[in-house]
Amino acid sequence: MHKKEITFKTVDGDEITRTFRFHISEPEFAELNWGSREGTLKELMDAAVGSEDVGAILRLFEKVIKTAYGKRSEDGITFDKTPELTRQFIQSDAYSVLFIELMADPNVAADFMQKVMPERMEQITETARPEPQDYKQKARLIESVPAPKAPADG
């Protein structure tokens, strides 16, 4: 969980500072990392930086911010993320300030990315990569299990 203070202007022009929270859960990380045929997050970032594709870098920042943003529940048990919460954040000046900050300084961007990722990210990356052929084999095993027989009327 990354808590970040952002100073920004309200729609009325008043300057305020608020604390925002960002976190990518392990399932969200898996989806971001392996959910695209284009490559892992690291591969996509390396390719974007290597080809100097600023648009691709900005799209990655946007995707990570939108995935990571949420609000801590009052009881501290859950980290709430809804399309409505994300929409409200994206439409605030706080999002603009954060986005420009990440764009302007690669060190700040790298630090932010590292802090919002799951603590076990490296372990997950090394051990949990899904291989489609493994799932095909397991699906065949499940299909070969006979269905339970209906109880006999007695």
Short mmCIF file of N, CA and C in Angstrom, two decimals:
data_model
loop_
_atom_site.label_atom_id
_atom_site.label_comp_id
_atom_site.label_asym_id
_atom_site.label_seq_id
_atom_site.Cartn_x
_atom_site.Cartn_y
_atom_site.Cartn_z
N MET A 1 0.86 -1.17 0.00
CA MET A 1 0.00 0.00 0.00
C MET A 1 0.90 1.23 0.00
N HIS A 2 0.65 2.10 -0.94
CA HIS A 2 1.43 3.33 -1.03
C HIS A 2 0.51 4.51 -0.74
N LYS A 3 0.88 5.27 0.28
CA LYS A 3 0.14 6.50 0.61
C LYS A 3 0.94 7.66 0.05
N LYS A 4 0.26 8.50 -0.71
CA LYS A 4 0.94 9.62 -1.35
C LYS A 4 0.18 10.90 -1.12
N GLU A 5 0.87 11.88 -0.57
CA GLU A 5 0.27 13.20 -0.40
C GLU A 5 0.41 13.96 -1.71
N ILE A 6 -0.70 14.53 -2.16
CA ILE A 6 -0.69 15.31 -3.39
C ILE A 6 -1.33 16.66 -3.10
N THR A 7 -0.62 17.71 -3.48
CA THR A 7 -1.16 19.07 -3.37
C THR A 7 -1.70 19.44 -4.75
N PHE A 8 -2.96 19.87 -4.76
CA PHE A 8 -3.63 20.15 -6.03
C PHE A 8 -4.69 21.21 -5.81
N LYS A 9 -5.32 21.64 -6.89
CA LYS A 9 -6.37 22.65 -6.80
C LYS A 9 -7.74 22.00 -6.97
N THR A 10 -8.67 22.48 -6.17
CA THR A 10 -10.06 22.03 -6.31
C THR A 10 -10.65 22.69 -7.55
N VAL A 11 -11.87 22.32 -7.91
CA VAL A 11 -12.52 22.95 -9.06
C VAL A 11 -12.78 24.43 -8.80
N ASP A 12 -12.78 24.84 -7.54
CA ASP A 12 -12.97 26.25 -7.20
C ASP A 12 -11.65 27.02 -7.14
N GLY A 13 -10.54 26.32 -7.40
CA GLY A 13 -9.24 26.99 -7.42
C GLY A 13 -8.51 27.02 -6.10
N ASP A 14 -9.08 26.40 -5.06
CA ASP A 14 -8.41 26.37 -3.75
C ASP A 14 -7.33 25.29 -3.76
N GLU A 15 -6.16 25.62 -3.24
CA GLU A 15 -5.09 24.64 -3.17
C GLU A 15 -5.23 23.84 -1.88
N ILE A 16 -5.24 22.52 -2.02
CA ILE A 16 -5.37 21.62 -0.87
C ILE A 16 -4.38 20.47 -1.01
N THR A 17 -4.12 19.81 0.10
CA THR A 17 -3.28 18.62 0.11
C THR A 17 -4.08 17.48 0.70
N ARG A 18 -4.09 16.37 0.00
CA ARG A 18 -4.81 15.18 0.46
C ARG A 18 -3.89 13.97 0.32
N THR A 19 -4.18 12.96 1.12
CA THR A 19 -3.45 11.70 1.03
C THR A 19 -4.28 10.73 0.21
N PHE A 20 -3.64 10.17 -0.81
CA PHE A 20 -4.29 9.18 -1.67
C PHE A 20 -3.57 7.85 -1.49
N ARG A 21 -4.31 6.78 -1.72
CA ARG A 21 -3.74 5.44 -1.55
C ARG A 21 -3.76 4.69 -2.88
N PHE A 22 -2.69 3.93 -3.08
CA PHE A 22 -2.53 3.15 -4.30
C PHE A 22 -1.99 1.78 -3.95
N HIS A 23 -2.56 0.77 -4.56
CA HIS A 23 -2.08 -0.59 -4.33
C HIS A 23 -2.58 -1.50 -5.45
N ILE A 24 -1.70 -2.34 -5.92
CA ILE A 24 -2.09 -3.35 -6.90
C ILE A 24 -2.01 -4.69 -6.19
N SER A 25 -3.14 -5.39 -6.14
CA SER A 25 -3.18 -6.70 -5.48
C SER A 25 -2.46 -7.74 -6.34
N GLU A 26 -2.22 -8.88 -5.76
CA GLU A 26 -1.55 -9.95 -6.50
C GLU A 26 -2.36 -10.38 -7.73
N PRO A 27 -3.68 -10.59 -7.63
CA PRO A 27 -4.43 -10.93 -8.84
C PRO A 27 -4.41 -9.81 -9.88
N GLU A 28 -4.47 -8.56 -9.43
CA GLU A 28 -4.40 -7.44 -10.38
C GLU A 28 -3.04 -7.41 -11.06
N PHE A 29 -1.99 -7.69 -10.29
CA PHE A 29 -0.65 -7.73 -10.86
C PHE A 29 -0.55 -8.83 -11.91
N ALA A 30 -1.09 -9.98 -11.59
CA ALA A 30 -1.05 -11.09 -12.56
C ALA A 30 -1.76 -10.70 -13.85
N GLU A 31 -2.92 -10.05 -13.73
CA GLU A 31 -3.66 -9.61 -14.92
C GLU A 31 -2.87 -8.56 -15.71
N LEU A 32 -2.29 -7.59 -15.01
CA LEU A 32 -1.49 -6.56 -15.69
C LEU A 32 -0.26 -7.17 -16.35
N ASN A 33 0.35 -8.12 -15.65
CA ASN A 33 1.62 -8.67 -16.11
C ASN A 33 1.46 -9.70 -17.22
N TRP A 34 0.45 -10.55 -17.11
CA TRP A 34 0.32 -11.64 -18.08
C TRP A 34 -0.97 -11.59 -18.88
N GLY A 35 -1.78 -10.58 -18.67
CA GLY A 35 -3.08 -10.50 -19.34
C GLY A 35 -3.03 -10.00 -20.77
N SER A 36 -1.85 -9.72 -21.26
CA SER A 36 -1.70 -9.19 -22.61
C SER A 36 -0.74 -10.06 -23.40
N ARG A 37 -1.07 -10.30 -24.63
CA ARG A 37 -0.16 -11.05 -25.50
C ARG A 37 1.04 -10.20 -25.90
N GLU A 38 0.97 -8.91 -25.61
CA GLU A 38 2.04 -7.99 -25.99
C GLU A 38 3.26 -8.13 -25.10
N GLY A 39 3.11 -8.72 -23.91
CA GLY A 39 4.25 -8.91 -23.03
C GLY A 39 3.94 -8.52 -21.59
N THR A 40 4.91 -8.76 -20.73
CA THR A 40 4.78 -8.42 -19.31
C THR A 40 4.92 -6.90 -19.15
N LEU A 41 4.60 -6.41 -17.96
CA LEU A 41 4.76 -4.98 -17.68
C LEU A 41 6.19 -4.52 -17.96
N LYS A 42 7.14 -5.30 -17.48
CA LYS A 42 8.55 -4.93 -17.67
C LYS A 42 8.89 -4.93 -19.15
N GLU A 43 8.45 -5.94 -19.88
CA GLU A 43 8.73 -6.00 -21.32
C GLU A 43 8.09 -4.81 -22.06
N LEU A 44 6.85 -4.48 -21.68
CA LEU A 44 6.17 -3.35 -22.33
C LEU A 44 6.88 -2.04 -22.02
N MET A 45 7.29 -1.85 -20.77
CA MET A 45 7.98 -0.62 -20.39
C MET A 45 9.34 -0.55 -21.08
N ASP A 46 10.07 -1.65 -21.07
CA ASP A 46 11.38 -1.66 -21.74
C ASP A 46 11.24 -1.34 -23.22
N ALA A 47 10.23 -1.93 -23.87
CA ALA A 47 10.01 -1.68 -25.30
C ALA A 47 9.63 -0.22 -25.55
N ALA A 48 8.77 0.32 -24.70
CA ALA A 48 8.34 1.71 -24.87
C ALA A 48 9.51 2.67 -24.68
N VAL A 49 10.30 2.44 -23.65
CA VAL A 49 11.45 3.30 -23.38
C VAL A 49 12.49 3.13 -24.48
N GLY A 50 12.76 1.89 -24.86
CA GLY A 50 13.76 1.62 -25.89
C GLY A 50 13.41 2.25 -27.23
N SER A 51 12.14 2.26 -27.57
CA SER A 51 11.72 2.84 -28.85
C SER A 51 11.34 4.31 -28.72
N GLU A 52 11.49 4.83 -27.49
CA GLU A 52 11.14 6.22 -27.19
C GLU A 52 9.68 6.53 -27.55
N ASP A 53 8.82 5.55 -27.28
CA ASP A 53 7.39 5.69 -27.56
C ASP A 53 6.71 6.31 -26.34
N VAL A 54 6.68 7.63 -26.31
CA VAL A 54 6.14 8.36 -25.16
C VAL A 54 4.67 7.99 -24.95
N GLY A 55 3.92 7.83 -26.02
CA GLY A 55 2.50 7.47 -25.90
C GLY A 55 2.32 6.15 -25.18
N ALA A 56 3.16 5.16 -25.48
CA ALA A 56 3.06 3.85 -24.81
C ALA A 56 3.41 3.98 -23.33
N ILE A 57 4.40 4.79 -23.01
CA ILE A 57 4.77 5.00 -21.61
C ILE A 57 3.61 5.65 -20.86
N LEU A 58 2.99 6.66 -21.46
CA LEU A 58 1.87 7.34 -20.82
C LEU A 58 0.69 6.40 -20.61
N ARG A 59 0.42 5.54 -21.58
CA ARG A 59 -0.68 4.57 -21.45
C ARG A 59 -0.41 3.59 -20.31
N LEU A 60 0.86 3.19 -20.14
CA LEU A 60 1.21 2.30 -19.03
C LEU A 60 1.02 3.01 -17.69
N PHE A 61 1.46 4.26 -17.59
CA PHE A 61 1.25 5.03 -16.35
C PHE A 61 -0.24 5.10 -16.03
N GLU A 62 -1.03 5.45 -17.03
CA GLU A 62 -2.47 5.58 -16.83
C GLU A 62 -3.08 4.27 -16.36
N LYS A 63 -2.69 3.17 -16.99
CA LYS A 63 -3.24 1.86 -16.63
C LYS A 63 -2.87 1.49 -15.19
N VAL A 64 -1.63 1.73 -14.82
CA VAL A 64 -1.18 1.40 -13.46
C VAL A 64 -1.89 2.27 -12.44
N ILE A 65 -1.98 3.58 -12.70
CA ILE A 65 -2.65 4.48 -11.76
C ILE A 65 -4.11 4.07 -11.58
N LYS A 66 -4.81 3.84 -12.70
CA LYS A 66 -6.22 3.46 -12.62
C LYS A 66 -6.42 2.14 -11.89
N THR A 67 -5.51 1.20 -12.09
CA THR A 67 -5.62 -0.09 -11.42
C THR A 67 -5.31 0.03 -9.94
N ALA A 68 -4.36 0.89 -9.59
CA ALA A 68 -3.86 0.97 -8.21
C ALA A 68 -4.71 1.84 -7.29
N TYR A 69 -5.42 2.83 -7.84
CA TYR A 69 -6.12 3.79 -6.99
C TYR A 69 -7.31 3.15 -6.27
N GLY A 70 -7.47 3.52 -5.01
CA GLY A 70 -8.61 3.06 -4.24
C GLY A 70 -8.69 3.80 -2.91
N LYS A 71 -9.65 3.38 -2.11
CA LYS A 71 -9.82 3.97 -0.78
C LYS A 71 -9.88 2.87 0.26
N ARG A 72 -9.22 3.12 1.36
CA ARG A 72 -9.21 2.19 2.49
C ARG A 72 -10.60 2.20 3.12
N SER A 73 -11.11 1.00 3.41
CA SER A 73 -12.41 0.93 4.09
C SER A 73 -12.24 1.44 5.52
N GLU A 74 -13.35 1.85 6.11
CA GLU A 74 -13.29 2.40 7.47
C GLU A 74 -12.70 1.42 8.47
N ASP A 75 -12.99 0.13 8.29
CA ASP A 75 -12.48 -0.87 9.23
C ASP A 75 -11.08 -1.35 8.88
N GLY A 76 -10.54 -0.88 7.75
CA GLY A 76 -9.18 -1.23 7.36
C GLY A 76 -9.03 -2.63 6.81
N ILE A 77 -10.12 -3.32 6.57
CA ILE A 77 -10.03 -4.69 6.08
C ILE A 77 -9.92 -4.74 4.56
N THR A 78 -10.62 -3.85 3.88
CA THR A 78 -10.60 -3.88 2.42
C THR A 78 -10.05 -2.58 1.86
N PHE A 79 -9.61 -2.68 0.63
CA PHE A 79 -9.17 -1.52 -0.14
C PHE A 79 -10.15 -1.42 -1.29
N ASP A 80 -11.05 -0.46 -1.19
CA ASP A 80 -12.16 -0.37 -2.13
C ASP A 80 -11.74 0.28 -3.44
N LYS A 81 -12.10 -0.39 -4.52
CA LYS A 81 -11.83 0.11 -5.87
C LYS A 81 -13.12 -0.08 -6.67
N THR A 82 -13.64 1.00 -7.15
CA THR A 82 -14.83 0.93 -7.99
C THR A 82 -14.63 1.84 -9.19
N PRO A 83 -15.35 1.59 -10.26
CA PRO A 83 -15.26 2.50 -11.40
C PRO A 83 -15.60 3.94 -11.01
N GLU A 84 -16.55 4.10 -10.09
CA GLU A 84 -16.95 5.45 -9.68
C GLU A 84 -15.82 6.16 -8.91
N LEU A 85 -15.17 5.45 -7.99
CA LEU A 85 -14.03 6.04 -7.26
C LEU A 85 -12.92 6.42 -8.23
N THR A 86 -12.62 5.51 -9.16
CA THR A 86 -11.57 5.78 -10.14
C THR A 86 -11.94 6.98 -11.01
N ARG A 87 -13.18 7.05 -11.45
CA ARG A 87 -13.64 8.17 -12.29
C ARG A 87 -13.46 9.49 -11.54
N GLN A 88 -13.86 9.51 -10.28
CA GLN A 88 -13.73 10.74 -9.49
C GLN A 88 -12.26 11.16 -9.37
N PHE A 89 -11.40 10.20 -9.12
CA PHE A 89 -9.97 10.53 -8.99
C PHE A 89 -9.42 11.02 -10.32
N ILE A 90 -9.70 10.33 -11.40
CA ILE A 90 -9.19 10.69 -12.72
C ILE A 90 -9.65 12.10 -13.12
N GLN A 91 -10.83 12.49 -12.68
CA GLN A 91 -11.35 13.81 -13.03
C GLN A 91 -10.89 14.92 -12.08
N SER A 92 -10.05 14.57 -11.12
CA SER A 92 -9.55 15.58 -10.19
C SER A 92 -8.20 16.11 -10.64
N ASP A 93 -7.86 17.27 -10.13
CA ASP A 93 -6.55 17.83 -10.42
C ASP A 93 -5.44 17.01 -9.76
N ALA A 94 -5.78 16.26 -8.73
CA ALA A 94 -4.78 15.40 -8.07
C ALA A 94 -4.21 14.39 -9.06
N TYR A 95 -5.07 13.83 -9.89
CA TYR A 95 -4.61 12.89 -10.92
C TYR A 95 -3.66 13.60 -11.88
N SER A 96 -4.03 14.80 -12.30
CA SER A 96 -3.17 15.57 -13.23
C SER A 96 -1.79 15.81 -12.62
N VAL A 97 -1.78 16.22 -11.36
CA VAL A 97 -0.52 16.49 -10.67
C VAL A 97 0.33 15.23 -10.61
N LEU A 98 -0.28 14.11 -10.21
CA LEU A 98 0.44 12.84 -10.13
C LEU A 98 0.96 12.42 -11.50
N PHE A 99 0.12 12.48 -12.50
CA PHE A 99 0.49 12.04 -13.84
C PHE A 99 1.68 12.85 -14.37
N ILE A 100 1.62 14.16 -14.22
CA ILE A 100 2.72 15.02 -14.70
C ILE A 100 3.99 14.74 -13.91
N GLU A 101 3.85 14.50 -12.62
CA GLU A 101 5.01 14.17 -11.78
C GLU A 101 5.69 12.90 -12.28
N LEU A 102 4.91 11.89 -12.62
CA LEU A 102 5.48 10.63 -13.13
C LEU A 102 6.12 10.84 -14.50
N MET A 103 5.47 11.62 -15.34
CA MET A 103 6.02 11.90 -16.67
C MET A 103 7.33 12.66 -16.60
N ALA A 104 7.43 13.60 -15.68
CA ALA A 104 8.56 14.52 -15.64
C ALA A 104 9.84 13.91 -15.08
N ASP A 105 9.71 12.88 -14.25
CA ASP A 105 10.89 12.35 -13.58
C ASP A 105 10.87 10.82 -13.58
N PRO A 106 11.72 10.19 -14.37
CA PRO A 106 11.75 8.73 -14.42
C PRO A 106 12.02 8.08 -13.07
N ASN A 107 12.79 8.75 -12.20
CA ASN A 107 13.07 8.18 -10.88
C ASN A 107 11.82 8.16 -10.02
N VAL A 108 11.04 9.23 -10.09
CA VAL A 108 9.77 9.29 -9.35
C VAL A 108 8.82 8.23 -9.89
N ALA A 109 8.78 8.08 -11.21
CA ALA A 109 7.90 7.08 -11.83
C ALA A 109 8.29 5.67 -11.40
N ALA A 110 9.58 5.37 -11.42
CA ALA A 110 10.04 4.03 -11.02
C ALA A 110 9.73 3.77 -9.55
N ASP A 111 9.93 4.78 -8.71
CA ASP A 111 9.64 4.65 -7.28
C ASP A 111 8.15 4.39 -7.05
N PHE A 112 7.30 5.15 -7.73
CA PHE A 112 5.85 4.98 -7.60
C PHE A 112 5.45 3.58 -8.04
N MET A 113 5.94 3.15 -9.20
CA MET A 113 5.59 1.83 -9.72
C MET A 113 5.98 0.74 -8.73
N GLN A 114 7.17 0.86 -8.16
CA GLN A 114 7.64 -0.15 -7.21
C GLN A 114 6.76 -0.17 -5.96
N LYS A 115 6.38 1.00 -5.46
CA LYS A 115 5.62 1.08 -4.22
C LYS A 115 4.18 0.59 -4.35
N VAL A 116 3.59 0.68 -5.53
CA VAL A 116 2.19 0.26 -5.67
C VAL A 116 2.06 -1.24 -5.96
N MET A 117 3.15 -1.88 -6.33
CA MET A 117 3.10 -3.30 -6.67
C MET A 117 3.03 -4.17 -5.41
N PRO A 118 2.53 -5.40 -5.56
CA PRO A 118 2.45 -6.29 -4.39
C PRO A 118 3.84 -6.57 -3.82
N GLU A 119 3.88 -6.77 -2.52
CA GLU A 119 5.16 -7.05 -1.85
C GLU A 119 5.83 -8.30 -2.42
N ARG A 120 5.01 -9.28 -2.77
CA ARG A 120 5.55 -10.56 -3.28
C ARG A 120 5.67 -10.57 -4.81
N MET A 121 5.78 -9.41 -5.42
CA MET A 121 5.79 -9.32 -6.88
C MET A 121 6.89 -10.18 -7.51
N GLU A 122 8.10 -10.10 -6.98
CA GLU A 122 9.20 -10.88 -7.57
C GLU A 122 8.93 -12.37 -7.44
N GLN A 123 8.44 -12.81 -6.28
CA GLN A 123 8.14 -14.22 -6.08
C GLN A 123 7.04 -14.67 -7.04
N ILE A 124 6.02 -13.84 -7.20
CA ILE A 124 4.92 -14.18 -8.10
C ILE A 124 5.44 -14.26 -9.53
N THR A 125 6.26 -13.32 -9.92
CA THR A 125 6.80 -13.29 -11.28
C THR A 125 7.61 -14.54 -11.56
N GLU A 126 8.37 -15.00 -10.58
CA GLU A 126 9.24 -16.17 -10.77
C GLU A 126 8.48 -17.49 -10.74
N THR A 127 7.41 -17.57 -9.95
CA THR A 127 6.80 -18.87 -9.72
C THR A 127 5.39 -19.05 -10.24
N ALA A 128 4.69 -17.97 -10.53
CA ALA A 128 3.26 -18.11 -10.79
C ALA A 128 2.85 -17.88 -12.24
N ARG A 129 3.79 -17.78 -13.15
CA ARG A 129 3.42 -17.50 -14.54
C ARG A 129 2.57 -18.64 -15.09
N PRO A 130 1.36 -18.31 -15.49
CA PRO A 130 0.49 -19.36 -16.02
C PRO A 130 0.93 -19.80 -17.41
N GLU A 131 0.94 -21.07 -17.65
CA GLU A 131 1.26 -21.62 -18.96
C GLU A 131 -0.01 -22.24 -19.52
N PRO A 132 -0.49 -21.74 -20.65
CA PRO A 132 -1.76 -22.22 -21.21
C PRO A 132 -1.83 -23.73 -21.38
N GLN A 133 -0.72 -24.36 -21.77
CA GLN A 133 -0.76 -25.82 -21.98
C GLN A 133 -1.05 -26.57 -20.68
N ASP A 134 -0.59 -26.01 -19.53
CA ASP A 134 -0.89 -26.65 -18.25
C ASP A 134 -2.40 -26.64 -17.98
N TYR A 135 -3.05 -25.55 -18.31
CA TYR A 135 -4.49 -25.44 -18.09
C TYR A 135 -5.27 -26.35 -19.03
N LYS A 136 -4.79 -26.50 -20.25
CA LYS A 136 -5.45 -27.41 -21.19
C LYS A 136 -5.40 -28.84 -20.66
N GLN A 137 -4.23 -29.23 -20.14
CA GLN A 137 -4.08 -30.59 -19.61
C GLN A 137 -4.99 -30.79 -18.40
N LYS A 138 -5.06 -29.83 -17.51
CA LYS A 138 -5.91 -29.96 -16.32
C LYS A 138 -7.39 -29.98 -16.73
N ALA A 139 -7.75 -29.22 -17.74
CA ALA A 139 -9.14 -29.23 -18.21
C ALA A 139 -9.50 -30.60 -18.75
N ARG A 140 -8.59 -31.25 -19.45
CA ARG A 140 -8.85 -32.61 -19.97
C ARG A 140 -9.04 -33.59 -18.81
N LEU A 141 -8.24 -33.44 -17.75
CA LEU A 141 -8.37 -34.33 -16.60
C LEU A 141 -9.74 -34.15 -15.94
N ILE A 142 -10.17 -32.91 -15.81
CA ILE A 142 -11.48 -32.64 -15.20
C ILE A 142 -12.59 -33.24 -16.05
N GLU A 143 -12.48 -33.09 -17.37
CA GLU A 143 -13.50 -33.63 -18.28
C GLU A 143 -13.58 -35.15 -18.21
N SER A 144 -12.45 -35.81 -17.87
CA SER A 144 -12.45 -37.26 -17.86
C SER A 144 -13.02 -37.87 -16.58
N VAL A 145 -13.28 -37.02 -15.59
CA VAL A 145 -13.87 -37.52 -14.33
C VAL A 145 -15.36 -37.80 -14.59
N PRO A 146 -15.81 -38.99 -14.30
CA PRO A 146 -17.21 -39.30 -14.55
C PRO A 146 -18.13 -38.48 -13.63
N ALA A 147 -19.27 -38.14 -14.18
CA ALA A 147 -20.26 -37.40 -13.40
C ALA A 147 -20.84 -38.31 -12.33
N PRO A 148 -21.21 -37.76 -11.18
CA PRO A 148 -21.79 -38.59 -10.13
C PRO A 148 -23.13 -39.15 -10.59
N LYS A 149 -23.40 -40.36 -10.14
CA LYS A 149 -24.66 -40.99 -10.51
C LYS A 149 -25.78 -40.46 -9.63
N ALA A 150 -26.93 -40.36 -10.23
CA ALA A 150 -28.12 -39.90 -9.49
C ALA A 150 -28.50 -40.97 -8.48
N PRO A 151 -28.98 -40.56 -7.31
CA PRO A 151 -29.39 -41.56 -6.31
C PRO A 151 -30.56 -42.39 -6.83
N ALA A 152 -30.49 -43.67 -6.52
CA ALA A 152 -31.56 -44.58 -6.94
C ALA A 152 -32.80 -44.33 -6.10
N ASP A 153 -33.95 -44.37 -6.76
CA ASP A 153 -35.22 -44.22 -6.03
C ASP A 153 -35.44 -45.50 -5.22
N GLY A 154 -35.76 -45.34 -4.00
CA GLY A 154 -35.88 -46.54 -3.20
C GLY A 154 -37.07 -46.64 -2.47
#
